[in-house]
Each structure stands twice: as C-alpha cells, then as structure tokens.
Coordinates of C-alpha atoms and ligand atoms in Angstrom, one line a residue:
M1 CA 51.8 98.4 68.6
L2 CA 51.8 95.0 66.9
V3 CA 48.6 93.0 66.9
L4 CA 48.1 89.3 65.9
G5 CA 44.6 88.8 64.3
I6 CA 42.8 85.5 64.3
E7 CA 39.7 84.9 62.2
T8 CA 37.8 81.6 62.4
S9 CA 34.1 82.4 62.1
C10 CA 33.3 80.1 59.2
D11 CA 35.3 78.1 56.7
E12 CA 38.5 80.1 56.5
T13 CA 41.4 80.3 59.0
G14 CA 42.8 83.8 58.6
I15 CA 45.9 85.0 60.5
A16 CA 47.6 88.4 60.2
L17 CA 50.1 90.7 61.9
Y18 CA 49.1 94.4 61.8
H19 CA 51.4 97.1 63.1
A20 CA 49.9 100.4 64.1
E21 CA 52.6 102.5 62.4
R22 CA 54.0 100.1 59.8
G23 CA 50.7 98.7 58.5
L24 CA 50.1 95.1 57.5
L25 CA 53.2 93.0 58.0
A26 CA 52.0 89.6 57.0
H27 CA 48.8 87.6 56.4
R28 CA 47.9 84.1 55.6
L29 CA 44.6 82.3 54.8
H30 CA 43.8 78.6 54.9
S31 CA 40.6 77.9 52.9
Q32 CA 38.5 74.9 53.7
V33 CA 36.8 74.8 50.3
A34 CA 38.2 71.4 49.5
I35 CA 36.8 69.9 52.7
H36 CA 33.2 71.2 52.3
A37 CA 32.9 71.0 48.5
E38 CA 31.7 67.4 48.4
Y39 CA 28.8 68.3 50.8
G40 CA 27.8 71.4 48.8
G41 CA 28.1 73.7 51.8
V42 CA 29.9 74.3 55.0
V43 CA 29.7 71.4 57.6
P44 CA 30.2 73.2 60.9
E45 CA 31.8 70.3 62.8
L46 CA 34.4 69.7 60.0
A47 CA 35.1 73.5 60.0
S48 CA 35.8 73.5 63.8
R49 CA 38.1 70.5 63.5
D50 CA 40.1 72.0 60.7
H51 CA 40.5 75.4 62.5
V52 CA 41.9 73.4 65.5
R53 CA 44.4 71.7 63.1
R54 CA 45.5 74.8 61.2
L55 CA 45.6 77.6 63.7
I56 CA 49.0 77.1 65.4
P57 CA 51.0 76.2 62.2
L58 CA 49.4 79.2 60.4
I59 CA 50.2 81.6 63.3
R60 CA 53.8 80.2 63.3
R61 CA 54.2 80.8 59.5
T62 CA 52.7 84.3 59.6
M63 CA 55.0 85.3 62.4
S64 CA 57.9 83.9 60.5
D65 CA 56.8 85.8 57.3
A66 CA 57.0 89.0 59.3
N67 CA 60.2 88.1 61.2
A68 CA 58.2 88.5 64.4
E69 CA 58.7 86.7 67.7
A70 CA 56.3 86.2 70.5
G71 CA 58.0 89.1 72.5
D72 CA 57.2 91.5 69.6
I73 CA 53.5 91.1 69.8
D74 CA 51.6 93.6 71.9
G75 CA 48.0 92.3 71.6
I76 CA 45.8 89.7 70.1
A77 CA 42.5 90.3 68.2
Y78 CA 40.1 87.4 67.6
T79 CA 36.8 87.1 65.9
A80 CA 34.3 86.5 68.8
G81 CA 31.1 86.4 66.5
P82 CA 28.9 86.3 64.8
G83 CA 29.5 82.9 63.1
L84 CA 29.6 79.1 63.6
I85 CA 30.0 78.6 67.4
G86 CA 32.5 75.7 67.2
A87 CA 34.6 77.5 64.7
L88 CA 34.6 80.7 66.8
L89 CA 35.5 78.8 69.9
A90 CA 38.6 77.3 68.2
G91 CA 40.0 80.7 67.4
A92 CA 38.9 82.3 70.7
A93 CA 40.5 79.5 72.8
V94 CA 43.8 79.8 70.9
A95 CA 43.8 83.6 71.1
R96 CA 43.1 83.6 74.8
S97 CA 45.7 80.9 75.6
L98 CA 48.4 82.8 73.6
A99 CA 47.5 86.0 75.4
W100 CA 47.8 84.3 78.7
A101 CA 51.1 82.6 77.9
W102 CA 52.6 85.8 76.4
N103 CA 51.0 88.1 79.1
I104 CA 49.5 90.5 76.6
P105 CA 45.8 91.6 76.1
A106 CA 43.4 90.0 73.8
V107 CA 40.2 91.7 72.5
P108 CA 37.1 90.0 71.0
V109 CA 36.3 91.5 67.5
H110 CA 32.9 91.6 65.8
H111 CA 33.3 89.9 62.4
M112 CA 31.2 92.5 60.6
E113 CA 33.1 95.4 62.1
G114 CA 36.2 93.7 60.7
H115 CA 34.6 93.6 57.2
L116 CA 33.4 97.3 57.6
L117 CA 36.9 98.5 58.4
A118 CA 38.7 96.4 55.8
P119 CA 38.7 99.1 53.1
M120 CA 40.8 101.2 55.6
L121 CA 43.7 98.8 55.0
E122 CA 44.0 100.3 51.5
P123 CA 46.1 103.3 50.5
D124 CA 44.0 106.5 50.7
P125 CA 41.5 105.0 53.1
P126 CA 38.0 106.4 53.8
Q127 CA 37.5 108.7 56.8
F128 CA 34.6 108.7 59.2
P129 CA 31.7 109.4 58.8
F130 CA 30.4 107.3 55.9
V131 CA 27.5 105.0 54.8
A132 CA 28.6 101.3 54.9
L133 CA 27.0 98.6 52.8
L134 CA 27.8 95.2 54.3
V135 CA 27.2 92.4 51.9
S136 CA 28.3 88.9 53.0
G137 CA 27.0 85.3 53.2
G138 CA 25.1 86.1 56.4
H139 CA 24.4 89.8 56.3
T140 CA 23.1 92.6 54.1
Q141 CA 23.1 95.8 56.0
L142 CA 23.2 99.6 55.4
I143 CA 24.9 101.4 58.3
A144 CA 25.6 105.0 59.1
V145 CA 29.1 104.9 60.5
T146 CA 30.1 108.0 62.5
G147 CA 33.2 106.5 64.2
L148 CA 34.7 103.3 65.5
G149 CA 31.9 101.4 67.3
R150 CA 29.3 104.0 66.3
Y151 CA 27.0 102.2 64.0
E152 CA 23.3 103.1 63.2
L153 CA 21.4 100.5 61.3
L154 CA 19.6 102.1 58.3
G155 CA 18.3 99.0 56.7
E156 CA 18.9 95.2 56.4
S157 CA 17.7 92.2 54.6
V158 CA 14.3 90.9 55.8
D159 CA 15.1 87.4 54.6
D160 CA 18.1 86.0 52.7
A161 CA 21.5 87.9 52.7
A162 CA 22.8 88.8 49.3
G163 CA 25.5 86.2 49.4
E164 CA 23.1 83.6 50.6
A165 CA 20.9 84.3 47.5
F166 CA 24.0 84.1 45.3
D167 CA 24.9 80.7 46.8
K168 CA 21.4 79.3 46.7
S169 CA 20.8 80.4 43.1
A170 CA 24.2 79.0 42.1
K171 CA 23.1 75.6 43.6
M172 CA 20.0 75.7 41.4
M173 CA 22.2 76.1 38.4
G174 CA 24.3 73.1 39.4
L175 CA 27.3 75.2 40.3
G176 CA 29.2 73.9 43.2
Y177 CA 30.1 75.5 46.6
P178 CA 31.1 78.2 47.0
G179 CA 28.4 79.4 44.6
G180 CA 28.7 83.2 44.5
P181 CA 32.0 83.5 42.6
A182 CA 30.9 80.6 40.2
L183 CA 27.6 82.3 39.4
S184 CA 29.4 85.5 38.8
R185 CA 31.8 83.9 36.3
L186 CA 28.9 82.3 34.5
A187 CA 27.1 85.6 34.3
E188 CA 29.9 87.1 32.3
Q189 CA 28.8 84.9 29.4
G190 CA 25.1 85.8 29.9
D191 CA 22.9 88.0 27.6
P192 CA 21.7 91.0 29.7
A193 CA 18.7 91.6 27.5
R194 CA 17.1 88.1 27.6
F195 CA 15.5 88.0 31.1
K196 CA 14.5 90.9 33.3
F197 CA 14.3 90.1 37.0
P198 CA 12.4 92.3 39.5
R199 CA 14.3 94.8 41.8
P200 CA 12.8 93.8 45.1
M201 CA 11.4 96.4 47.5
V202 CA 12.6 99.4 45.5
D203 CA 9.1 100.7 45.1
R204 CA 8.7 101.0 48.9
P205 CA 10.3 103.6 51.0
G206 CA 13.0 102.6 53.4
M207 CA 16.4 100.9 53.1
D208 CA 15.5 97.2 53.8
F209 CA 16.3 94.5 51.3
S210 CA 14.6 91.2 50.3
F211 CA 16.5 88.7 48.2
S212 CA 14.5 85.5 48.6
G213 CA 12.1 86.4 45.8
L214 CA 15.0 86.7 43.4
K215 CA 16.0 83.1 44.3
T216 CA 12.5 81.9 43.5
H217 CA 12.6 83.9 40.3
T218 CA 15.9 82.2 39.4
L219 CA 14.3 78.8 39.8
V220 CA 11.1 79.5 37.9
T221 CA 13.1 81.1 35.0
L222 CA 15.5 78.2 34.9
Q223 CA 12.6 75.8 34.7
S224 CA 11.2 77.7 31.7
T225 CA 14.3 77.0 29.7
A226 CA 15.9 73.9 28.2
G227 CA 18.7 74.3 30.8
T228 CA 21.6 74.7 28.4
Q229 CA 24.8 76.3 29.6
Q230 CA 23.8 79.5 27.7
D231 CA 20.3 79.5 29.4
K232 CA 22.0 79.3 32.8
A233 CA 24.4 82.1 31.9
D234 CA 21.5 84.3 30.8
V235 CA 19.7 83.6 34.1
A236 CA 22.9 84.2 36.1
R237 CA 23.3 87.5 34.3
A238 CA 19.7 88.6 35.1
F239 CA 20.1 87.6 38.7
E240 CA 23.4 89.4 39.2
D241 CA 22.1 92.6 37.5
A242 CA 19.0 92.6 39.7
V243 CA 21.1 92.3 42.9
A244 CA 23.5 95.0 41.7
D245 CA 20.7 97.4 40.7
T246 CA 18.9 96.8 44.0
L247 CA 22.0 97.5 46.1
F248 CA 22.7 100.6 44.0
I249 CA 19.2 102.0 44.6
K250 CA 19.3 101.4 48.3
C251 CA 22.8 102.8 48.7
R252 CA 21.8 106.0 46.9
R253 CA 18.8 106.3 49.2
A254 CA 21.0 105.8 52.3
L255 CA 23.4 108.6 51.1
Q256 CA 20.4 110.9 50.4
A257 CA 18.7 110.1 53.8
T258 CA 21.8 110.6 55.9
G259 CA 23.4 113.4 53.9
L260 CA 26.7 111.5 54.1
K261 CA 28.9 111.7 51.0
N262 CA 31.1 108.6 51.1
L263 CA 30.1 105.0 50.7
V264 CA 32.1 102.0 51.9
V265 CA 31.2 98.6 50.5
A266 CA 32.5 95.5 52.3
G267 CA 31.9 91.8 52.8
G268 CA 32.3 88.8 50.4
V269 CA 29.8 90.0 47.8
S270 CA 31.7 93.3 47.4
A271 CA 34.3 91.2 45.5
N272 CA 31.7 90.9 42.7
R273 CA 32.9 92.8 39.7
T274 CA 29.4 93.8 38.3
I275 CA 28.4 95.0 41.8
R276 CA 31.6 97.0 42.2
A277 CA 31.2 98.6 38.8
K278 CA 27.5 99.5 39.5
L279 CA 28.2 100.9 43.0
N280 CA 31.1 102.9 41.6
G281 CA 28.5 104.9 39.8
L282 CA 27.6 106.5 43.1
A283 CA 31.0 108.2 43.2
G284 CA 30.6 111.9 42.7
H285 CA 27.3 111.8 44.5
G286 CA 27.5 115.1 46.5
G287 CA 31.3 115.0 45.8
G288 CA 31.6 111.7 47.6
R289 CA 33.7 108.6 46.9
V290 CA 33.1 104.9 46.9
Y291 CA 35.6 102.7 48.8
F292 CA 36.1 98.9 48.6
A293 CA 38.7 96.6 50.1
R294 CA 41.1 94.8 47.7
H295 CA 39.6 91.6 46.3
E296 CA 41.2 89.2 48.9
F297 CA 40.1 91.4 51.8
C298 CA 36.4 91.4 50.7
T299 CA 36.0 87.8 51.8
D300 CA 37.0 86.5 55.2
N301 CA 40.6 87.2 56.3
G302 CA 42.7 87.8 59.4
A303 CA 44.0 91.3 58.3
M304 CA 40.6 93.0 59.0
I305 CA 40.4 91.4 62.4
A306 CA 44.0 92.4 63.3
Y307 CA 43.2 96.0 62.1
A308 CA 39.9 96.3 64.0
G309 CA 41.5 94.9 67.2
C310 CA 44.5 97.2 66.8
L311 CA 42.2 100.3 66.6
R312 CA 40.4 99.1 69.7
L313 CA 43.5 98.2 71.7
Q314 CA 45.1 101.6 70.8
A315 CA 42.0 103.3 72.1
G316 CA 42.5 101.5 75.4
Q317 CA 39.8 98.9 75.2
Q318 CA 40.1 96.1 77.7
A319 CA 38.4 92.8 77.8
P320 CA 37.9 90.4 80.7
P321 CA 40.1 87.3 80.4
I322 CA 37.4 85.0 79.2
I323 CA 36.9 83.0 76.0
E324 CA 34.2 85.0 74.2
A325 CA 32.2 83.5 71.3
R326 CA 28.7 84.5 70.2
A327 CA 26.9 82.8 67.3
R328 CA 24.6 85.8 67.1
W329 CA 25.8 89.3 67.8
P330 CA 24.1 92.4 66.4
L331 CA 26.6 95.0 65.1
T332 CA 24.5 97.8 66.7
E333 CA 25.4 96.4 70.2
L334 CA 28.9 97.5 69.7
A335 CA 30.1 100.7 71.5
P336 CA 33.1 102.9 70.9
P337 CA 36.2 101.6 72.8
Ligands
KG4_1 O1 32.3 87.8 53.9 P1 32.3 86.4 53.5 O2 33.6 85.8 53.0 O3 31.8 85.5 54.6 C1 30.7 85.9 55.5 O4 31.0 86.7 56.4 O5 29.6 85.5 55.1 O6 31.2 86.3 52.3 C2 31.0 85.1 51.7 C3 29.8 85.3 50.7 C4 29.4 84.0 50.1 O7 28.0 84.0 50.0 C5 30.0 84.1 48.7 O8 29.2 83.4 47.7 C6 29.9 85.6 48.4 O9 30.3 86.1 49.6 N1 30.8 86.0 47.3 C7 30.4 86.4 46.2 C8 31.6 86.6 45.4 N2 32.7 86.3 46.2 C9 32.2 85.9 47.4 N3 29.2 86.7 45.7 C10 29.1 87.1 44.4 N4 30.2 87.4 43.6 C11 31.5 87.2 44.1 N5 32.5 87.4 43.3
ZN2 ZN1 32.7 87.4 56.5

C-alpha cells in the first residue's frame, strides 16, 4: 500500500510517500520561515495562501522523486487538525480532491498522532505500549499509549506549551522567529552555573506542566542584567536546563505511575539537543529505552502523516467523503481504526 501524506497545519507544507512494505519513498518540505520572519511569528492568512501555492507543485516533485504515478497511490492521508483552520483547509481540500479524482480513499490524520508515531519511521522502532511525551509549539502532553488510537492522557501543560515558552523567551532575548532553535543555539554559549531557574510544579504530585512562570523568570532575570550577549546566553542556558529537568522529572514519574518501560519523545521541542541528552538518561529505567525521531521528523513534516494514515488505512479505517478540518481536536478523542 502506497500512501501520499499531506501536512499543512501551520507554517510548513510537508508532502511524503510512504509504502507499507518499502518504507518511506520520498518526502519534501517547504518552510514558510522567510514569509513570517518579518512579522515575528506565523501570520495565519499568509500561511494559508502559501500552502495553496505550494501544495500541487510539491506533490508533483515528491511523486517524481519516488518515480510514482497517480495510479500507484492507494490512499491519501492529510492533517485534519489541530492547527490553523485556513492552513488545514488548504491541505484537506487538495487531499479530498485528489482522492476523488484518483478514486482512492483519503483519511483525516490527527497532527499529534503523526508526531507521536514519527519515531516509528526510524530503524529499530518502538513497540506498543509506551509512554509518549509530546512537546511541540502548541502541546505538552504525557500519554500512555497502548496501541494505535489508544491514548490515555497522564498530564499536560496548564498554560503555555514548552515550545511556546521557548518561542516567547527567545523573543524577549531579541532572537527572531522561529525562536526555539535560536534560543537553543545561544544556550550552548551559556554558563550553567550563573542562574538557577525553578523547576515548575515538580514539588506537587501529578504529571501536569506549567511553563508560563519560566517565561516570566526569563524576563525578570534578563532585566537584572546589562543585557550583553553573554548575559542572554546565560539566561538561555538556565531556561533550557529548567525545561529539560522538568520534562525529565515528569517523564520519570509517568514511567513509574504506569509501570511502562519505554519512553517515546516527539514534537518540535524533541529536536532540542539538551532535552534529548537529559531524557536519554531515562534509558535503562526498568530495562526500558528512550526513542526519538530523527531531527527533521521532530518538527512538522509529511512523512509522519503518511505513516499514521498508512497504519489507519491498512487497519481498514474509512472516512466519509467530506473535507475535515478542526482547529481544536483533543488527541484523546481518537479511537483505534
Ligand atoms: O512540532 P512543531 O514543528 O510544530 C507544532 O506542532 O507546534 O513544533 C514547533 C515548536 C516551536 O515552538 C519551536 O520553537 C520548537 O518546536 N522547537 C525547538 C527546537 N526546534 C523546534 N525548541 C527548542 N529547541 C529546538 N531545537
Ligand atoms: Zn507539529
């Protein structure tokens, strides 16, 4: 079974072709960073318009990379939410139209399910069950995953998502959009001993997160310095270490509470090197392992959507022939196919 994946939930057009037996055949990404950079963040209307412009040419090129023709494709998977509604609609409309024209099925895919399954695209993939930490621009969630579509929420952020806190803190430091990777690069030059940030909510039971206090801490600490490049790097380092430690503590708690051994870490923030190194420390916990996606599949991409859709289509999932797009869509509403 060959599946075309289409991802357009935010500021990246991602296209991929995943084959059930042969694996990932081709994938392409068009980033809108240049469009949104001058505004300091994603402008939804500009994002939608760019997806409309890019989708068909990118699909053509991805098909050509894989030497695939329309007749080779057995199904289409598209991101139906959560995300920016106009951006989602652009991808959903193209997916549905191609499915109709080619007379093949199309399935709506949950963006965070795509992230959660992305580490399975790697060699030696994780097997169900496992604990998943989803850390992206919009979500920070700990999930007990017992199978495809079997997701039990263990804890989540009560305010900002981890990625959002990275982006907002980066903005305070005068780093451009997208802020997370820039803050992380700056933190590499930072002195880990100069500032100590709190580890929010670790003294309370439970697996919820709160990152908005760290953001305020960043602002107050920055204002207490002269604002040199080194000051900013030191603050960035303290911020990043606080996020990494907090995630580590909550993941350890989730493994203990569920008795599960393996941890899967996914979403844009899982590309962060300090966080990866810290969470790798949970390997060996009860004999378990820690799994990540390769760097480029931590952030948004079409491969994870093609893969999630392929699993669902193979399991016989059918969807009504409507254009589905949901700005909000809790992961826990999903069901097995
Ligand atoms: O998963 P993603 O690409 O999109 C969403 O579904 O939200 O995640 C984007 C988020 C942004 O907040 C971005 O700043 C953050 O992931 N991010 C990082 C890094 N790379 C991306 N945060 C910290 N360190 C990184 N290296
Ligand atoms: Zn994402």
